[in-house]
Amino acid sequence: MRILKYCFLSVIFISTSLFAQEPTSTKPQGHTDQNKFRQMKDLLATPNETRTASGAPGYKYTQQQVDYVMDIRLDENTSQIFGDEKITYHNNSKDHLQYLWIQLDQNMRAKDSKTPDVKEESFKTPFNSAQSFTKNNLQERFDGGFNIEHVKNDNGSDLSYTINQTMMRINLAKPLAPGDTFKFQIKWWYNVNNHVTQGGRSGYEAFPDGNNTYVIAQFFPRLCVYNNVEGWQNMQFWGGRSEFALEFGNYDVKLTVPADHKMEATGELQNPKDVLTKEQIKRFELAKKSFKDPVFIVTQEEAEAAEKQRSTKLKTWHFKADKVRDFAFATSRKFLWDAMAVDINGRSVMAISLYSKEGNPLWEEHSTRVVANTLEEYSKLTFDYPYSKAVSVHAEMGMEYPMICFNYGRPNEDGTYSERLKRGMIGVITHEVGHNFFPMIVNSDERQWTWMDEGLNSFVETLAELDYDPNYITGNLPKDIVPYMGGDQSNISPIMSQGDYVHQFGPNAYTKPAAGLYMLRQTIMGPELFDYAFRTYSQRWMFKHPTPADFFRSMEDASAMDLDWFWRGWFYTTDYTDIGVKDVKQYYLTDKPTESAKERAKRFKMDLADYPGRFIYYAEAVDGVIPQDAKSASDFAELNTYLESLSPEEKAKLKEAPKHFYEVTFEKPGGLVMPIILEITYEDGTVERKKYPAEIWRYNEFEVKKVFKTNKAITSFVIDPDLETADVDTSNNAWPKDDATAFSKFKEKVKG
């Protein structure tokens, strides 16, 4: 029989092959491979000596170093900042550099800035308040751009330079050779903006008591990145979504401010005895030993007393920071100041907060504790936090820099606040402190790939928030992205879009990548595989410049999982998930040949009537009704005889014969492939979960079938019962559709 079957199939194969060589007008057109599981070699850069196919830095990987020595002065009376900086540029590349590019971020606030010209304008509101009308029509445009006083060589001679909006080119007299350094200096000043009324990531907030709090960042000319992938990263800064690409280096910064100000900044304070009282130093030493609760360095009573006066004297705070990509600071006489220690794998790190009384009682209760929790949780998932501190500063914004970040969260004047405000404050502090890991240490290019810092950070933020409060509503779970992905995607950007051109920035830069990674960890890979791979990526690219390809390749390399289908679908397209139960058929056993059995037998020239009692047939139940003459496995003499012929050892390995048979057809109207997560409920009320990997769709992406052979009748099938895959249409997720109990329970989960 086997020989006949083989010959018959061989004949069919040969004849159809010969027939295919004959030209025919009915032959369908060819097509390019659009299989969802095709590899991403057409999208990712070719591996080389600087970036390997495994996703790790190659043996020829290089990156530049830039060191800064700065003297900065803040004039509180005029809200102006004056700077004198000396820069040492280390050319660690193999290239001869004809020029250097510098970011002048404050120039997006210059009077001749092009930033306002690229913003859409319209008369959207039919009426204006007196304040808004004055701001939009009567006030002169704020001039917050850099005033460059000079650019000089290290010897004091003038250095040639050219300014193009937010970029400045340093024209070198001769190319900078590999391994050489170039030293130069820039003197500058600018007007500080009010970030509350004028917007921005840096500036001051004016309070009714006549005091300001200053949160100052991207305030000095900074070198652009020069790397192995793009050369100079010198895209213009439009002041919006695309943030910064920066080199690591060492900072030595002196900050001169009013003598009654309290300050924190990137780096280690070098002169505490010059700027702090003996009591404040004593309190800070106590905070270094307090791992449970924050210790006040400056109390609210002391801050309230300080804000009623205004010193005319100055103090200089001196900070040093090694191996950081940026520098920022915050200063005010209004600040309360508390701190506590955090144990990071046996090493003590300080969690610190600066905030005005307007932030209490929220900030006193939560800020420093949230900082501590964030450092602990991120360190578990990536690497031990390498710096000595992390600082959270109260400001009406959310922005991040090495070791310091600015966060919102202000109660009402009477100190009351909503649960939503509290969650928002906890979330923004977790998020901005978390940015110390991405991109302040894993130093991705924010100007090019916003999701690599915002998305990865939002994902880890979600896990840290749930650790701080298991009932925390994160907004970054797969179910949270459903309303967005279920909407019109025709004019939406994929995640893999340059930051300035991303449509629907919030979902595509933050929520969608975070939800995708959460799904990858919880549903597709599992925490053990995911965590190892994610930690591998993080540790490979600490203090380096990774690209998306490095992330994708590292995750696959360290897990032995082919995830190209996931990256391609979730990151490169705007497709959506929609998987449903299309049909469920019930079958029963019979000894009578079915029509489908007869048809198949014809292919092999068999007459099943010649084999009475030899075969067991699966027959489809009409409308789910099993006929009275249905057989059980024990009714087949041929089967009983065969089973009796088995040895005791073979019999011991056999399972009990199934009594119920189902064929389930799953459909996939959505464009994304995802695992099928199936909840099966039996007639006795027991529930079973089954997960099929996404590869189940590799041969047919529209529908697939699975069979279930059980000893208990099945009463319902539900797909994705915990909303793990961002399925945009749950109306097709349950069978039977007219089962009010099963489906109503499912809908309640969707609402929750």
PDB file of N, CA, C and O in Angstrom, residues 619-645:
ATOM      1  N   ALA A 619     -16.878  12.131  12.090  1.00  0.00           N
ATOM      2  CA  ALA A 619     -18.029  12.692  11.372  1.00  0.00           C
ATOM      3  C   ALA A 619     -18.457  13.992  12.052  1.00  0.00           C
ATOM      4  O   ALA A 619     -18.462  14.098  13.285  1.00  0.00           O
ATOM      5  N   GLU A 620     -18.810  14.992  11.220  1.00  0.00           N
ATOM      6  CA  GLU A 620     -19.215  16.288  11.767  1.00  0.00           C
ATOM      7  C   GLU A 620     -20.646  16.223  12.298  1.00  0.00           C
ATOM      8  O   GLU A 620     -21.558  15.728  11.628  1.00  0.00           O
ATOM      9  N   ALA A 621     -20.829  16.742  13.513  1.00  0.00           N
ATOM     10  CA  ALA A 621     -22.161  16.807  14.105  1.00  0.00           C
ATOM     11  C   ALA A 621     -22.927  17.969  13.486  1.00  0.00           C
ATOM     12  O   ALA A 621     -22.403  19.080  13.380  1.00  0.00           O
ATOM     13  N   VAL A 622     -24.133  17.701  13.052  1.00  0.00           N
ATOM     14  CA  VAL A 622     -24.962  18.733  12.444  1.00  0.00           C
ATOM     15  C   VAL A 622     -25.555  19.601  13.549  1.00  0.00           C
ATOM     16  O   VAL A 622     -26.227  19.090  14.462  1.00  0.00           O
ATOM     17  N   ASP A 623     -25.273  20.919  13.478  1.00  0.00           N
ATOM     18  CA  ASP A 623     -25.747  21.873  14.494  1.00  0.00           C
ATOM     19  C   ASP A 623     -25.302  21.473  15.898  1.00  0.00           C
ATOM     20  O   ASP A 623     -25.986  21.753  16.889  1.00  0.00           O
ATOM     21  N   GLY A 624     -24.151  20.806  15.963  1.00  0.00           N
ATOM     22  CA  GLY A 624     -23.595  20.429  17.259  1.00  0.00           C
ATOM     23  C   GLY A 624     -24.296  19.282  17.945  1.00  0.00           C
ATOM     24  O   GLY A 624     -24.025  19.004  19.121  1.00  0.00           O
ATOM     25  N   VAL A 625     -25.204  18.595  17.248  1.00  0.00           N
ATOM     26  CA  VAL A 625     -25.968  17.503  17.850  1.00  0.00           C
ATOM     27  C   VAL A 625     -25.303  16.167  17.518  1.00  0.00           C
ATOM     28  O   VAL A 625     -25.126  15.836  16.337  1.00  0.00           O
ATOM     29  N   ILE A 626     -24.925  15.422  18.543  1.00  0.00           N
ATOM     30  CA  ILE A 626     -24.289  14.121  18.347  1.00  0.00           C
ATOM     31  C   ILE A 626     -25.390  13.069  18.206  1.00  0.00           C
ATOM     32  O   ILE A 626     -26.265  12.950  19.083  1.00  0.00           O
ATOM     33  N   PRO A 627     -25.403  12.266  17.123  1.00  0.00           N
ATOM     34  CA  PRO A 627     -26.470  11.270  16.927  1.00  0.00           C
ATOM     35  C   PRO A 627     -26.380  10.128  17.944  1.00  0.00           C
ATOM     36  O   PRO A 627     -25.338   9.893  18.553  1.00  0.00           O
ATOM     37  N   GLN A 628     -27.491   9.433  18.067  1.00  0.00           N
ATOM     38  CA  GLN A 628     -27.577   8.343  19.042  1.00  0.00           C
ATOM     39  C   GLN A 628     -26.631   7.192  18.709  1.00  0.00           C
ATOM     40  O   GLN A 628     -26.171   6.482  19.603  1.00  0.00           O
ATOM     41  N   ASP A 629     -26.363   6.996  17.421  1.00  0.00           N
ATOM     42  CA  ASP A 629     -25.525   5.853  17.035  1.00  0.00           C
ATOM     43  C   ASP A 629     -24.030   6.198  17.015  1.00  0.00           C
ATOM     44  O   ASP A 629     -23.220   5.472  16.438  1.00  0.00           O
ATOM     45  N   ALA A 630     -23.640   7.308  17.595  1.00  0.00           N
ATOM     46  CA  ALA A 630     -22.225   7.667  17.678  1.00  0.00           C
ATOM     47  C   ALA A 630     -21.473   6.602  18.472  1.00  0.00           C
ATOM     48  O   ALA A 630     -22.000   6.011  19.421  1.00  0.00           O
ATOM     49  N   LYS A 631     -20.253   6.355  18.081  1.00  0.00           N
ATOM     50  CA  LYS A 631     -19.443   5.321  18.705  1.00  0.00           C
ATOM     51  C   LYS A 631     -18.475   5.933  19.721  1.00  0.00           C
ATOM     52  O   LYS A 631     -18.133   7.119  19.648  1.00  0.00           O
ATOM     53  N   SER A 632     -18.025   5.096  20.626  1.00  0.00           N
ATOM     54  CA  SER A 632     -16.896   5.445  21.486  1.00  0.00           C
ATOM     55  C   SER A 632     -15.709   4.598  21.058  1.00  0.00           C
ATOM     56  O   SER A 632     -15.868   3.622  20.306  1.00  0.00           O
ATOM     57  N   ALA A 633     -14.521   4.932  21.515  1.00  0.00           N
ATOM     58  CA  ALA A 633     -13.323   4.215  21.079  1.00  0.00           C
ATOM     59  C   ALA A 633     -13.405   2.729  21.402  1.00  0.00           C
ATOM     60  O   ALA A 633     -12.929   1.877  20.632  1.00  0.00           O
ATOM     61  N   SER A 634     -14.042   2.378  22.499  1.00  0.00           N
ATOM     62  CA  SER A 634     -14.108   0.971  22.908  1.00  0.00           C
ATOM     63  C   SER A 634     -15.013   0.140  22.010  1.00  0.00           C
ATOM     64  O   SER A 634     -15.012  -1.091  22.087  1.00  0.00           O
ATOM     65  N   ASP A 635     -15.796   0.818  21.139  1.00  0.00           N
ATOM     66  CA  ASP A 635     -16.707   0.082  20.265  1.00  0.00           C
ATOM     67  C   ASP A 635     -16.011  -0.508  19.037  1.00  0.00           C
ATOM     68  O   ASP A 635     -16.626  -1.269  18.286  1.00  0.00           O
ATOM     69  N   PHE A 636     -14.745  -0.184  18.823  1.00  0.00           N
ATOM     70  CA  PHE A 636     -14.061  -0.620  17.608  1.00  0.00           C
ATOM     71  C   PHE A 636     -13.189  -1.832  17.911  1.00  0.00           C
ATOM     72  O   PHE A 636     -12.185  -1.747  18.642  1.00  0.00           O
ATOM     73  N   ALA A 637     -13.628  -2.981  17.365  1.00  0.00           N
ATOM     74  CA  ALA A 637     -12.933  -4.246  17.628  1.00  0.00           C
ATOM     75  C   ALA A 637     -11.495  -4.193  17.145  1.00  0.00           C
ATOM     76  O   ALA A 637     -10.573  -4.711  17.808  1.00  0.00           O
ATOM     77  N   GLU A 638     -11.270  -3.576  15.966  1.00  0.00           N
ATOM     78  CA  GLU A 638      -9.917  -3.495  15.412  1.00  0.00           C
ATOM     79  C   GLU A 638      -8.996  -2.744  16.374  1.00  0.00           C
ATOM     80  O   GLU A 638      -7.849  -3.134  16.587  1.00  0.00           O
ATOM     81  N   LEU A 639      -9.525  -1.679  16.972  1.00  0.00           N
ATOM     82  CA  LEU A 639      -8.730  -0.894  17.920  1.00  0.00           C
ATOM     83  C   LEU A 639      -8.458  -1.703  19.186  1.00  0.00           C
ATOM     84  O   LEU A 639      -7.329  -1.711  19.703  1.00  0.00           O
ATOM     85  N   ASN A 640      -9.478  -2.414  19.691  1.00  0.00           N
ATOM     86  CA  ASN A 640      -9.289  -3.219  20.897  1.00  0.00           C
ATOM     87  C   ASN A 640      -8.245  -4.298  20.688  1.00  0.00           C
ATOM     88  O   ASN A 640      -7.408  -4.570  21.561  1.00  0.00           O
ATOM     89  N   THR A 641      -8.297  -4.935  19.505  1.00  0.00           N
ATOM     90  CA  THR A 641      -7.322  -5.987  19.194  1.00  0.00           C
ATOM     91  C   THR A 641      -5.910  -5.411  19.165  1.00  0.00           C
ATOM     92  O   THR A 641      -4.961  -6.002  19.692  1.00  0.00           O
ATOM     93  N   TYR A 642      -5.775  -4.246  18.552  1.00  0.00           N
ATOM     94  CA  TYR A 642      -4.453  -3.610  18.466  1.00  0.00           C
ATOM     95  C   TYR A 642      -3.931  -3.252  19.857  1.00  0.00           C
ATOM     96  O   TYR A 642      -2.763  -3.508  20.178  1.00  0.00           O
ATOM     97  N   LEU A 643      -4.807  -2.707  20.688  1.00  0.00           N
ATOM     98  CA  LEU A 643      -4.374  -2.314  22.031  1.00  0.00           C
ATOM     99  C   LEU A 643      -3.950  -3.515  22.858  1.00  0.00           C
ATOM    100  O   LEU A 643      -3.003  -3.436  23.654  1.00  0.00           O
ATOM    101  N   GLU A 644      -4.676  -4.632  22.688  1.00  0.00           N
ATOM    102  CA  GLU A 644      -4.319  -5.842  23.436  1.00  0.00           C
ATOM    103  C   GLU A 644      -2.967  -6.384  23.013  1.00  0.00           C
ATOM    104  O   GLU A 644      -2.299  -7.089  23.775  1.00  0.00           O
ATOM    105  N   SER A 645      -2.548  -6.086  21.796  1.00  0.00           N
ATOM    106  CA  SER A 645      -1.268  -6.605  21.299  1.00  0.00           C
ATOM    107  C   SER A 645      -0.069  -5.844  21.873  1.00  0.00           C
ATOM    108  O   SER A 645       1.073  -6.270  21.713  1.00  0.00           O
TER     109      SER A 645
END
